[in-house]
């Protein structure tokens, strides 16, 4: 391919966690690959935190049937859809990696105990390995990781405290350092204005709830936060959701000038990238 590619958050998770062959092929054929600390921030507060929550729940459960009952109850609320998505991804990966294992292998590893206990012990081990390896895999995935806005520079991996993983701080407002997201918007104001204008002119049928939040947040940042030198806008200003709502726009602007943004979210990224003349590769 010979292109420079920038991997946004979903593409990084799909390659580092799921070993998605389409993303790995794009990476292998790229001249250079780039991601960002902003991606790690999103993974830390989202996907990785969901892994930690699941691990800790499994530790607290007394049987595998109790774990399944918990998963079933997650589906009852639409507010749990991202957490449920992570849980299902884990289950698929867990069982796929054990399809060819023989009972004797697990018995040798865990002893002559009930099947439910073997599955519980194996699941806890599997989740521990996932959690410990994920950010390391992210760091090794691309040739370069950029961070012009100094996002969450003290981000750390989760650590075990007894049998429970601790993932604090898991969101950037709890970081000891203040980011430079306001300066990043100032430095790239023309691109953000183009994205805001382009999104605002989309047909109504193409503006979903996420896009509407992005339009509103971009408008607030551009018209209110940036012009006022005395108005803070950072992870310490309690306006972090304005930043998070603009995530796809931020990724598109973060991507190097000649890079193609790699994503499976064509619905949101293709128009955003087109507004600032950035390439977009979907899989």
PDB file of C-alpha atoms in Angstrom:
ATOM      1  CA  UNK A   1       0.000   0.000   0.000  1.00  0.00           C
ATOM      2  CA  UNK A   2       2.867   2.353   0.851  1.00  0.00           C
ATOM      3  CA  UNK A   3       0.621   4.763   2.810  1.00  0.00           C
ATOM      4  CA  UNK A   4       0.958   6.390   6.194  1.00  0.00           C
ATOM      5  CA  UNK A   5      -1.927   5.165   8.334  1.00  0.00           C
ATOM      6  CA  UNK A   6      -3.394   6.496  11.573  1.00  0.00           C
ATOM      7  CA  UNK A   7      -5.313   4.014  13.725  1.00  0.00           C
ATOM      8  CA  UNK A   8      -8.209   5.444  15.734  1.00  0.00           C
ATOM      9  CA  UNK A   9      -9.399   3.746  18.918  1.00  0.00           C
ATOM     10  CA  UNK A  10     -11.622   0.992  17.515  1.00  0.00           C
ATOM     11  CA  UNK A  11      -8.988   0.004  14.957  1.00  0.00           C
ATOM     12  CA  UNK A  12      -6.368  -0.249  17.704  1.00  0.00           C
ATOM     13  CA  UNK A  13      -8.637  -2.457  19.834  1.00  0.00           C
ATOM     14  CA  UNK A  14      -9.523  -4.613  16.820  1.00  0.00           C
ATOM     15  CA  UNK A  15      -5.851  -5.214  16.061  1.00  0.00           C
ATOM     16  CA  UNK A  16      -4.274  -5.340  19.551  1.00  0.00           C
ATOM     17  CA  UNK A  17      -7.075  -7.307  21.235  1.00  0.00           C
ATOM     18  CA  UNK A  18      -8.946  -9.135  18.477  1.00  0.00           C
ATOM     19  CA  UNK A  19      -6.077  -9.607  15.979  1.00  0.00           C
ATOM     20  CA  UNK A  20      -8.467  -8.527  13.222  1.00  0.00           C
ATOM     21  CA  UNK A  21      -6.855  -9.745   9.968  1.00  0.00           C
ATOM     22  CA  UNK A  22      -8.133  -6.777   7.954  1.00  0.00           C
ATOM     23  CA  UNK A  23      -6.496  -4.210  10.226  1.00  0.00           C
ATOM     24  CA  UNK A  24      -3.301  -6.257  10.544  1.00  0.00           C
ATOM     25  CA  UNK A  25      -3.103  -6.457   6.747  1.00  0.00           C
ATOM     26  CA  UNK A  26      -3.451  -2.670   6.482  1.00  0.00           C
ATOM     27  CA  UNK A  27      -0.695  -2.265   9.087  1.00  0.00           C
ATOM     28  CA  UNK A  28       1.636  -4.730   7.393  1.00  0.00           C
ATOM     29  CA  UNK A  29       1.277  -2.976   4.040  1.00  0.00           C
ATOM     30  CA  UNK A  30       1.642   0.561   5.354  1.00  0.00           C
ATOM     31  CA  UNK A  31       4.784   2.574   4.910  1.00  0.00           C
ATOM     32  CA  UNK A  32       4.348   3.972   8.427  1.00  0.00           C
ATOM     33  CA  UNK A  33       1.750   3.479  11.168  1.00  0.00           C
ATOM     34  CA  UNK A  34       0.716   6.041  13.766  1.00  0.00           C
ATOM     35  CA  UNK A  35      -1.668   6.194  16.702  1.00  0.00           C
ATOM     36  CA  UNK A  36      -2.004   8.575  19.653  1.00  0.00           C
ATOM     37  CA  UNK A  37      -2.072   8.909  23.408  1.00  0.00           C
ATOM     38  CA  UNK A  38      -5.668  10.064  22.948  1.00  0.00           C
ATOM     39  CA  UNK A  39      -6.416   6.514  21.742  1.00  0.00           C
ATOM     40  CA  UNK A  40      -4.821   5.077  24.899  1.00  0.00           C
ATOM     41  CA  UNK A  41      -6.894   7.479  27.000  1.00  0.00           C
ATOM     42  CA  UNK A  42     -10.098   6.256  25.334  1.00  0.00           C
ATOM     43  CA  UNK A  43      -9.069   2.612  25.779  1.00  0.00           C
ATOM     44  CA  UNK A  44      -8.153   3.174  29.432  1.00  0.00           C
ATOM     45  CA  UNK A  45     -11.506   4.749  30.338  1.00  0.00           C
ATOM     46  CA  UNK A  46     -13.566   2.488  28.088  1.00  0.00           C
ATOM     47  CA  UNK A  47     -12.591  -0.955  26.824  1.00  0.00           C
ATOM     48  CA  UNK A  48      -9.826  -1.639  29.357  1.00  0.00           C
ATOM     49  CA  UNK A  49     -11.951  -0.448  32.261  1.00  0.00           C
ATOM     50  CA  UNK A  50     -14.709  -2.809  31.093  1.00  0.00           C
ATOM     51  CA  UNK A  51     -12.196  -5.687  31.147  1.00  0.00           C
ATOM     52  CA  UNK A  52     -11.259  -4.752  34.713  1.00  0.00           C
ATOM     53  CA  UNK A  53     -14.922  -4.574  35.776  1.00  0.00           C
ATOM     54  CA  UNK A  54     -15.577  -7.997  34.226  1.00  0.00           C
ATOM     55  CA  UNK A  55     -12.515  -9.580  35.858  1.00  0.00           C
ATOM     56  CA  UNK A  56     -13.489  -8.237  39.263  1.00  0.00           C
ATOM     57  CA  UNK A  57     -17.076  -9.445  38.810  1.00  0.00           C
ATOM     58  CA  UNK A  58     -15.891 -12.954  37.910  1.00  0.00           C
ATOM     59  CA  UNK A  59     -13.704 -12.969  41.033  1.00  0.00           C
ATOM     60  CA  UNK A  60     -16.752 -12.070  43.138  1.00  0.00           C
ATOM     61  CA  UNK A  61     -19.000 -14.729  41.565  1.00  0.00           C
ATOM     62  CA  UNK A  62     -19.226 -18.166  43.146  1.00  0.00           C
ATOM     63  CA  UNK A  63     -19.962 -20.148  39.962  1.00  0.00           C
ATOM     64  CA  UNK A  64     -19.907 -19.916  36.170  1.00  0.00           C
ATOM     65  CA  UNK A  65     -23.712 -19.950  36.088  1.00  0.00           C
ATOM     66  CA  UNK A  66     -23.653 -16.824  38.269  1.00  0.00           C
ATOM     67  CA  UNK A  67     -21.363 -15.154  35.719  1.00  0.00           C
ATOM     68  CA  UNK A  68     -23.797 -16.028  32.926  1.00  0.00           C
ATOM     69  CA  UNK A  69     -26.710 -14.675  34.928  1.00  0.00           C
ATOM     70  CA  UNK A  70     -24.814 -11.389  35.355  1.00  0.00           C
ATOM     71  CA  UNK A  71     -24.157 -11.200  31.588  1.00  0.00           C
ATOM     72  CA  UNK A  72     -27.813 -11.893  30.823  1.00  0.00           C
ATOM     73  CA  UNK A  73     -28.895  -9.041  33.116  1.00  0.00           C
ATOM     74  CA  UNK A  74     -26.526  -6.634  31.371  1.00  0.00           C
ATOM     75  CA  UNK A  75     -28.623  -6.926  28.220  1.00  0.00           C
ATOM     76  CA  UNK A  76     -31.683  -5.556  29.992  1.00  0.00           C
ATOM     77  CA  UNK A  77     -30.401  -1.974  29.990  1.00  0.00           C
ATOM     78  CA  UNK A  78     -29.349   0.028  26.904  1.00  0.00           C
ATOM     79  CA  UNK A  79     -26.919   1.939  29.133  1.00  0.00           C
ATOM     80  CA  UNK A  80     -24.807  -1.231  29.388  1.00  0.00           C
ATOM     81  CA  UNK A  81     -24.384  -1.734  25.629  1.00  0.00           C
ATOM     82  CA  UNK A  82     -20.647  -0.883  25.521  1.00  0.00           C
ATOM     83  CA  UNK A  83     -19.906  -2.959  28.612  1.00  0.00           C
ATOM     84  CA  UNK A  84     -21.959  -5.847  27.190  1.00  0.00           C
ATOM     85  CA  UNK A  85     -20.101  -5.509  23.884  1.00  0.00           C
ATOM     86  CA  UNK A  86     -16.763  -5.892  25.687  1.00  0.00           C
ATOM     87  CA  UNK A  87     -18.059  -8.872  27.669  1.00  0.00           C
ATOM     88  CA  UNK A  88     -19.229 -10.648  24.506  1.00  0.00           C
ATOM     89  CA  UNK A  89     -15.892  -9.940  22.773  1.00  0.00           C
ATOM     90  CA  UNK A  90     -14.118 -11.512  25.751  1.00  0.00           C
ATOM     91  CA  UNK A  91     -16.374 -14.566  25.724  1.00  0.00           C
ATOM     92  CA  UNK A  92     -15.783 -15.154  22.014  1.00  0.00           C
ATOM     93  CA  UNK A  93     -12.009 -14.834  22.442  1.00  0.00           C
ATOM     94  CA  UNK A  94     -12.008 -17.002  25.589  1.00  0.00           C
ATOM     95  CA  UNK A  95     -13.867 -19.927  24.031  1.00  0.00           C
ATOM     96  CA  UNK A  96     -12.198 -19.637  20.624  1.00  0.00           C
ATOM     97  CA  UNK A  97      -8.786 -20.087  22.234  1.00  0.00           C
ATOM     98  CA  UNK A  98     -10.040 -23.190  24.062  1.00  0.00           C
ATOM     99  CA  UNK A  99     -11.849 -24.969  21.245  1.00  0.00           C
ATOM    100  CA  UNK A 100      -9.005 -27.436  20.674  1.00  0.00           C
ATOM    101  CA  UNK A 101      -8.037 -27.967  24.316  1.00  0.00           C
ATOM    102  CA  UNK A 102      -8.562 -31.412  25.834  1.00  0.00           C
ATOM    103  CA  UNK A 103     -10.079 -31.910  29.319  1.00  0.00           C
ATOM    104  CA  UNK A 104      -6.842 -33.557  30.431  1.00  0.00           C
ATOM    105  CA  UNK A 105      -4.906 -30.310  29.784  1.00  0.00           C
ATOM    106  CA  UNK A 106      -7.203 -28.293  32.024  1.00  0.00           C
ATOM    107  CA  UNK A 107      -7.250 -31.045  34.664  1.00  0.00           C
ATOM    108  CA  UNK A 108      -3.448 -31.079  34.689  1.00  0.00           C
ATOM    109  CA  UNK A 109      -3.389 -27.271  35.098  1.00  0.00           C
ATOM    110  CA  UNK A 110      -6.140 -26.872  37.705  1.00  0.00           C
ATOM    111  CA  UNK A 111      -6.460 -30.297  39.313  1.00  0.00           C
ATOM    112  CA  UNK A 112      -9.340 -32.757  39.684  1.00  0.00           C
ATOM    113  CA  UNK A 113     -12.037 -30.200  40.531  1.00  0.00           C
ATOM    114  CA  UNK A 114     -15.587 -29.548  39.238  1.00  0.00           C
ATOM    115  CA  UNK A 115     -15.916 -28.250  35.681  1.00  0.00           C
ATOM    116  CA  UNK A 116     -17.430 -24.943  36.873  1.00  0.00           C
ATOM    117  CA  UNK A 117     -14.376 -24.286  39.067  1.00  0.00           C
ATOM    118  CA  UNK A 118     -12.029 -25.080  36.189  1.00  0.00           C
ATOM    119  CA  UNK A 119     -13.857 -22.619  33.904  1.00  0.00           C
ATOM    120  CA  UNK A 120     -13.899 -19.946  36.635  1.00  0.00           C
ATOM    121  CA  UNK A 121     -10.159 -20.315  37.305  1.00  0.00           C
ATOM    122  CA  UNK A 122      -9.357 -20.334  33.601  1.00  0.00           C
ATOM    123  CA  UNK A 123     -11.542 -17.280  32.965  1.00  0.00           C
ATOM    124  CA  UNK A 124      -9.829 -15.318  35.749  1.00  0.00           C
ATOM    125  CA  UNK A 125      -6.411 -16.277  34.374  1.00  0.00           C
ATOM    126  CA  UNK A 126      -7.502 -15.361  30.839  1.00  0.00           C
ATOM    127  CA  UNK A 127      -8.801 -11.949  31.928  1.00  0.00           C
ATOM    128  CA  UNK A 128      -5.659 -11.201  33.963  1.00  0.00           C
ATOM    129  CA  UNK A 129      -3.507 -11.858  30.909  1.00  0.00           C
ATOM    130  CA  UNK A 130      -5.728  -9.684  28.707  1.00  0.00           C
ATOM    131  CA  UNK A 131      -5.586  -6.776  31.140  1.00  0.00           C
ATOM    132  CA  UNK A 132      -1.836  -6.994  31.697  1.00  0.00           C
ATOM    133  CA  UNK A 133      -0.990  -7.271  28.009  1.00  0.00           C
ATOM    134  CA  UNK A 134      -3.413  -4.864  26.327  1.00  0.00           C
ATOM    135  CA  UNK A 135      -1.604  -1.534  26.742  1.00  0.00           C
ATOM    136  CA  UNK A 136       1.758  -3.195  26.084  1.00  0.00           C
ATOM    137  CA  UNK A 137       0.365  -4.469  22.771  1.00  0.00           C
ATOM    138  CA  UNK A 138      -0.977  -1.003  21.967  1.00  0.00           C
ATOM    139  CA  UNK A 139       2.464   0.520  22.567  1.00  0.00           C
ATOM    140  CA  UNK A 140       4.091  -1.992  20.220  1.00  0.00           C
ATOM    141  CA  UNK A 141       1.397  -1.873  17.547  1.00  0.00           C
ATOM    142  CA  UNK A 142       2.447   1.201  15.557  1.00  0.00           C
ATOM    143  CA  UNK A 143       5.660   2.932  14.550  1.00  0.00           C
ATOM    144  CA  UNK A 144       4.762   6.150  16.351  1.00  0.00           C
ATOM    145  CA  UNK A 145       2.428   7.402  19.074  1.00  0.00           C
ATOM    146  CA  UNK A 146       1.703  11.146  18.979  1.00  0.00           C
ATOM    147  CA  UNK A 147       0.455  13.372  21.795  1.00  0.00           C
ATOM    148  CA  UNK A 148       0.443  17.064  20.811  1.00  0.00           C
ATOM    149  CA  UNK A 149      -2.180  17.920  23.449  1.00  0.00           C
ATOM    150  CA  UNK A 150      -0.284  16.157  26.271  1.00  0.00           C
ATOM    151  CA  UNK A 151      -3.256  13.913  26.941  1.00  0.00           C
ATOM    152  CA  UNK A 152      -3.168  11.781  30.131  1.00  0.00           C
ATOM    153  CA  UNK A 153       0.638  11.585  30.182  1.00  0.00           C
ATOM    154  CA  UNK A 154       0.664   9.736  33.536  1.00  0.00           C
ATOM    155  CA  UNK A 155      -1.691   6.990  32.292  1.00  0.00           C
ATOM    156  CA  UNK A 156      -0.726   3.664  33.882  1.00  0.00           C
ATOM    157  CA  UNK A 157      -1.712   0.036  33.517  1.00  0.00           C
ATOM    158  CA  UNK A 158      -4.203  -1.444  36.003  1.00  0.00           C
ATOM    159  CA  UNK A 159      -2.613  -3.228  38.964  1.00  0.00           C
ATOM    160  CA  UNK A 160      -3.686  -6.083  41.206  1.00  0.00           C
ATOM    161  CA  UNK A 161      -4.611  -5.418  44.814  1.00  0.00           C
ATOM    162  CA  UNK A 162      -5.210  -8.845  46.255  1.00  0.00           C
ATOM    163  CA  UNK A 163      -7.441 -10.612  43.731  1.00  0.00           C
ATOM    164  CA  UNK A 164      -8.984  -7.383  42.386  1.00  0.00           C
ATOM    165  CA  UNK A 165      -7.649  -5.124  39.639  1.00  0.00           C
ATOM    166  CA  UNK A 166      -7.467  -1.404  40.386  1.00  0.00           C
ATOM    167  CA  UNK A 167      -7.715   0.871  37.350  1.00  0.00           C
ATOM    168  CA  UNK A 168      -7.509   4.299  38.967  1.00  0.00           C
ATOM    169  CA  UNK A 169      -7.245   6.887  37.720  1.00  0.00           C
ATOM    170  CA  UNK A 170      -9.157   5.530  34.722  1.00  0.00           C
ATOM    171  CA  UNK A 171     -10.322   8.893  33.353  1.00  0.00           C
ATOM    172  CA  UNK A 172      -8.198  11.877  32.398  1.00  0.00           C
ATOM    173  CA  UNK A 173      -9.836  14.377  34.848  1.00  0.00           C
ATOM    174  CA  UNK A 174      -8.204  12.352  37.655  1.00  0.00           C
ATOM    175  CA  UNK A 175      -4.755  12.677  36.083  1.00  0.00           C
ATOM    176  CA  UNK A 176      -2.172  14.665  38.054  1.00  0.00           C
ATOM    177  CA  UNK A 177      -1.395  16.649  34.903  1.00  0.00           C
ATOM    178  CA  UNK A 178      -3.416  19.225  32.987  1.00  0.00           C
ATOM    179  CA  UNK A 179      -3.725  18.599  29.258  1.00  0.00           C
ATOM    180  CA  UNK A 180      -3.320  21.117  26.420  1.00  0.00           C
ATOM    181  CA  UNK A 181      -6.513  20.330  24.500  1.00  0.00           C
ATOM    182  CA  UNK A 182      -7.426  24.036  24.272  1.00  0.00           C
ATOM    183  CA  UNK A 183      -4.084  24.819  22.605  1.00  0.00           C
ATOM    184  CA  UNK A 184      -4.584  21.859  20.246  1.00  0.00           C
ATOM    185  CA  UNK A 185      -7.944  23.275  19.152  1.00  0.00           C
ATOM    186  CA  UNK A 186      -6.402  26.743  18.762  1.00  0.00           C
ATOM    187  CA  UNK A 187      -3.548  25.346  16.638  1.00  0.00           C
ATOM    188  CA  UNK A 188      -5.971  23.458  14.388  1.00  0.00           C
ATOM    189  CA  UNK A 189      -8.949  25.803  14.510  1.00  0.00           C
ATOM    190  CA  UNK A 190      -9.500  25.921  10.729  1.00  0.00           C
ATOM    191  CA  UNK A 191      -9.841  22.139  10.504  1.00  0.00           C
ATOM    192  CA  UNK A 192     -12.269  22.037  13.417  1.00  0.00           C
ATOM    193  CA  UNK A 193     -14.317  24.858  11.874  1.00  0.00           C
ATOM    194  CA  UNK A 194     -14.528  22.917   8.603  1.00  0.00           C
ATOM    195  CA  UNK A 195     -15.672  19.800  10.447  1.00  0.00           C
ATOM    196  CA  UNK A 196     -18.286  21.739  12.417  1.00  0.00           C
ATOM    197  CA  UNK A 197     -19.588  23.439   9.290  1.00  0.00           C
ATOM    198  CA  UNK A 198     -19.675  20.194   7.334  1.00  0.00           C
ATOM    199  CA  UNK A 199     -21.478  18.250  10.051  1.00  0.00           C
ATOM    200  CA  UNK A 200     -23.976  21.090  10.515  1.00  0.00           C
ATOM    201  CA  UNK A 201     -24.916  20.849   6.833  1.00  0.00           C
ATOM    202  CA  UNK A 202     -25.500  17.087   6.770  1.00  0.00           C
ATOM    203  CA  UNK A 203     -29.048  15.971   5.905  1.00  0.00           C
ATOM    204  CA  UNK A 204     -31.124  15.378   9.031  1.00  0.00           C
ATOM    205  CA  UNK A 205     -31.407  11.658   8.331  1.00  0.00           C
ATOM    206  CA  UNK A 206     -27.610  11.353   8.614  1.00  0.00           C
ATOM    207  CA  UNK A 207     -27.362  13.160  11.957  1.00  0.00           C
ATOM    208  CA  UNK A 208     -27.613  10.575  14.721  1.00  0.00           C
ATOM    209  CA  UNK A 209     -27.403  11.341  18.461  1.00  0.00           C
ATOM    210  CA  UNK A 210     -23.607  11.000  18.516  1.00  0.00           C
ATOM    211  CA  UNK A 211     -23.182  13.393  15.588  1.00  0.00           C
ATOM    212  CA  UNK A 212     -25.559  15.900  17.189  1.00  0.00           C
ATOM    213  CA  UNK A 213     -23.490  15.843  20.393  1.00  0.00           C
ATOM    214  CA  UNK A 214     -20.368  16.399  18.282  1.00  0.00           C
ATOM    215  CA  UNK A 215     -21.913  19.375  16.486  1.00  0.00           C
ATOM    216  CA  UNK A 216     -23.044  20.960  19.768  1.00  0.00           C
ATOM    217  CA  UNK A 217     -19.700  20.406  21.491  1.00  0.00           C
ATOM    218  CA  UNK A 218     -17.669  21.751  18.568  1.00  0.00           C
ATOM    219  CA  UNK A 219     -19.896  24.818  18.489  1.00  0.00           C
ATOM    220  CA  UNK A 220     -19.382  25.412  22.216  1.00  0.00           C
ATOM    221  CA  UNK A 221     -15.612  24.977  21.982  1.00  0.00           C
ATOM    222  CA  UNK A 222     -15.155  27.134  18.880  1.00  0.00           C
ATOM    223  CA  UNK A 223     -17.533  29.954  19.816  1.00  0.00           C
ATOM    224  CA  UNK A 224     -17.255  30.042  23.603  1.00  0.00           C
ATOM    225  CA  UNK A 225     -14.193  28.253  25.011  1.00  0.00           C
ATOM    226  CA  UNK A 226     -11.495  29.308  22.555  1.00  0.00           C
ATOM    227  CA  UNK A 227     -12.211  33.064  22.177  1.00  0.00           C
ATOM    228  CA  UNK A 228     -12.104  33.674  25.931  1.00  0.00           C
ATOM    229  CA  UNK A 229      -8.538  33.606  27.210  1.00  0.00           C
ATOM    230  CA  UNK A 230      -9.721  33.447  30.813  1.00  0.00           C
ATOM    231  CA  UNK A 231     -11.976  30.438  30.212  1.00  0.00           C
ATOM    232  CA  UNK A 232     -10.319  27.123  30.943  1.00  0.00           C
ATOM    233  CA  UNK A 233     -10.839  24.117  28.708  1.00  0.00           C
ATOM    234  CA  UNK A 234      -8.949  21.016  29.763  1.00  0.00           C
ATOM    235  CA  UNK A 235      -9.276  17.791  31.719  1.00  0.00           C
ATOM    236  CA  UNK A 236      -9.199  19.987  34.849  1.00  0.00           C
ATOM    237  CA  UNK A 237     -12.029  22.323  33.822  1.00  0.00           C
ATOM    238  CA  UNK A 238     -14.828  19.760  34.273  1.00  0.00           C
ATOM    239  CA  UNK A 239     -15.625  20.076  30.571  1.00  0.00           C
ATOM    240  CA  UNK A 240     -13.961  16.826  29.522  1.00  0.00           C
ATOM    241  CA  UNK A 241     -17.176  15.545  27.900  1.00  0.00           C
ATOM    242  CA  UNK A 242     -16.918  18.364  25.337  1.00  0.00           C
ATOM    243  CA  UNK A 243     -13.591  16.854  24.350  1.00  0.00           C
ATOM    244  CA  UNK A 244     -14.857  13.258  24.415  1.00  0.00           C
ATOM    245  CA  UNK A 245     -17.893  14.194  22.298  1.00  0.00           C
ATOM    246  CA  UNK A 246     -15.472  15.486  19.636  1.00  0.00           C
ATOM    247  CA  UNK A 247     -13.321  12.333  19.680  1.00  0.00           C
ATOM    248  CA  UNK A 248     -13.795  11.325  16.022  1.00  0.00           C
ATOM    249  CA  UNK A 249     -13.071  14.897  14.898  1.00  0.00           C
ATOM    250  CA  UNK A 250      -9.982  14.982  17.130  1.00  0.00           C
ATOM    251  CA  UNK A 251      -8.699  11.712  15.635  1.00  0.00           C
ATOM    252  CA  UNK A 252      -9.148  13.042  12.108  1.00  0.00           C
ATOM    253  CA  UNK A 253      -7.220  16.224  12.955  1.00  0.00           C
ATOM    254  CA  UNK A 254      -4.562  14.274  14.878  1.00  0.00           C
ATOM    255  CA  UNK A 255      -3.805  12.092  11.855  1.00  0.00           C
ATOM    256  CA  UNK A 256      -0.678  13.343  10.033  1.00  0.00           C
ATOM    257  CA  UNK A 257      -1.374  15.435   6.941  1.00  0.00           C
ATOM    258  CA  UNK A 258      -0.776  12.666   4.397  1.00  0.00           C
ATOM    259  CA  UNK A 259      -2.113   9.823   6.540  1.00  0.00           C
ATOM    260  CA  UNK A 260      -5.195   7.691   6.024  1.00  0.00           C
ATOM    261  CA  UNK A 261      -7.419   7.219   9.071  1.00  0.00           C
ATOM    262  CA  UNK A 262      -8.071   3.492   9.585  1.00  0.00           C
ATOM    263  CA  UNK A 263     -11.508   2.740  11.031  1.00  0.00           C
ATOM    264  CA  UNK A 264     -14.528   0.457  10.770  1.00  0.00           C
ATOM    265  CA  UNK A 265     -16.777   3.394  11.628  1.00  0.00           C
ATOM    266  CA  UNK A 266     -17.360   4.626   8.073  1.00  0.00           C
ATOM    267  CA  UNK A 267     -20.615   6.360   9.017  1.00  0.00           C
ATOM    268  CA  UNK A 268     -18.865   8.949  11.179  1.00  0.00           C
ATOM    269  CA  UNK A 269     -15.285   9.079   9.908  1.00  0.00           C
ATOM    270  CA  UNK A 270     -15.799   9.264   6.147  1.00  0.00           C
ATOM    271  CA  UNK A 271     -17.638  12.620   6.205  1.00  0.00           C
ATOM    272  CA  UNK A 272     -15.382  14.066   8.918  1.00  0.00           C
ATOM    273  CA  UNK A 273     -12.227  13.148   7.012  1.00  0.00           C
ATOM    274  CA  UNK A 274     -13.648  14.469   3.741  1.00  0.00           C
ATOM    275  CA  UNK A 275     -14.300  17.901   5.295  1.00  0.00           C
ATOM    276  CA  UNK A 276     -10.549  18.358   5.978  1.00  0.00           C
ATOM    277  CA  UNK A 277      -9.324  16.387   2.946  1.00  0.00           C
ATOM    278  CA  UNK A 278      -7.936  13.472   4.905  1.00  0.00           C
ATOM    279  CA  UNK A 279      -7.953   9.943   3.530  1.00  0.00           C
ATOM    280  CA  UNK A 280     -10.000   7.239   5.212  1.00  0.00           C
ATOM    281  CA  UNK A 281      -9.605   3.444   4.990  1.00  0.00           C
ATOM    282  CA  UNK A 282     -12.526   1.400   6.292  1.00  0.00           C
ATOM    283  CA  UNK A 283     -12.570  -2.341   6.973  1.00  0.00           C
TER     284      UNK A 283
END
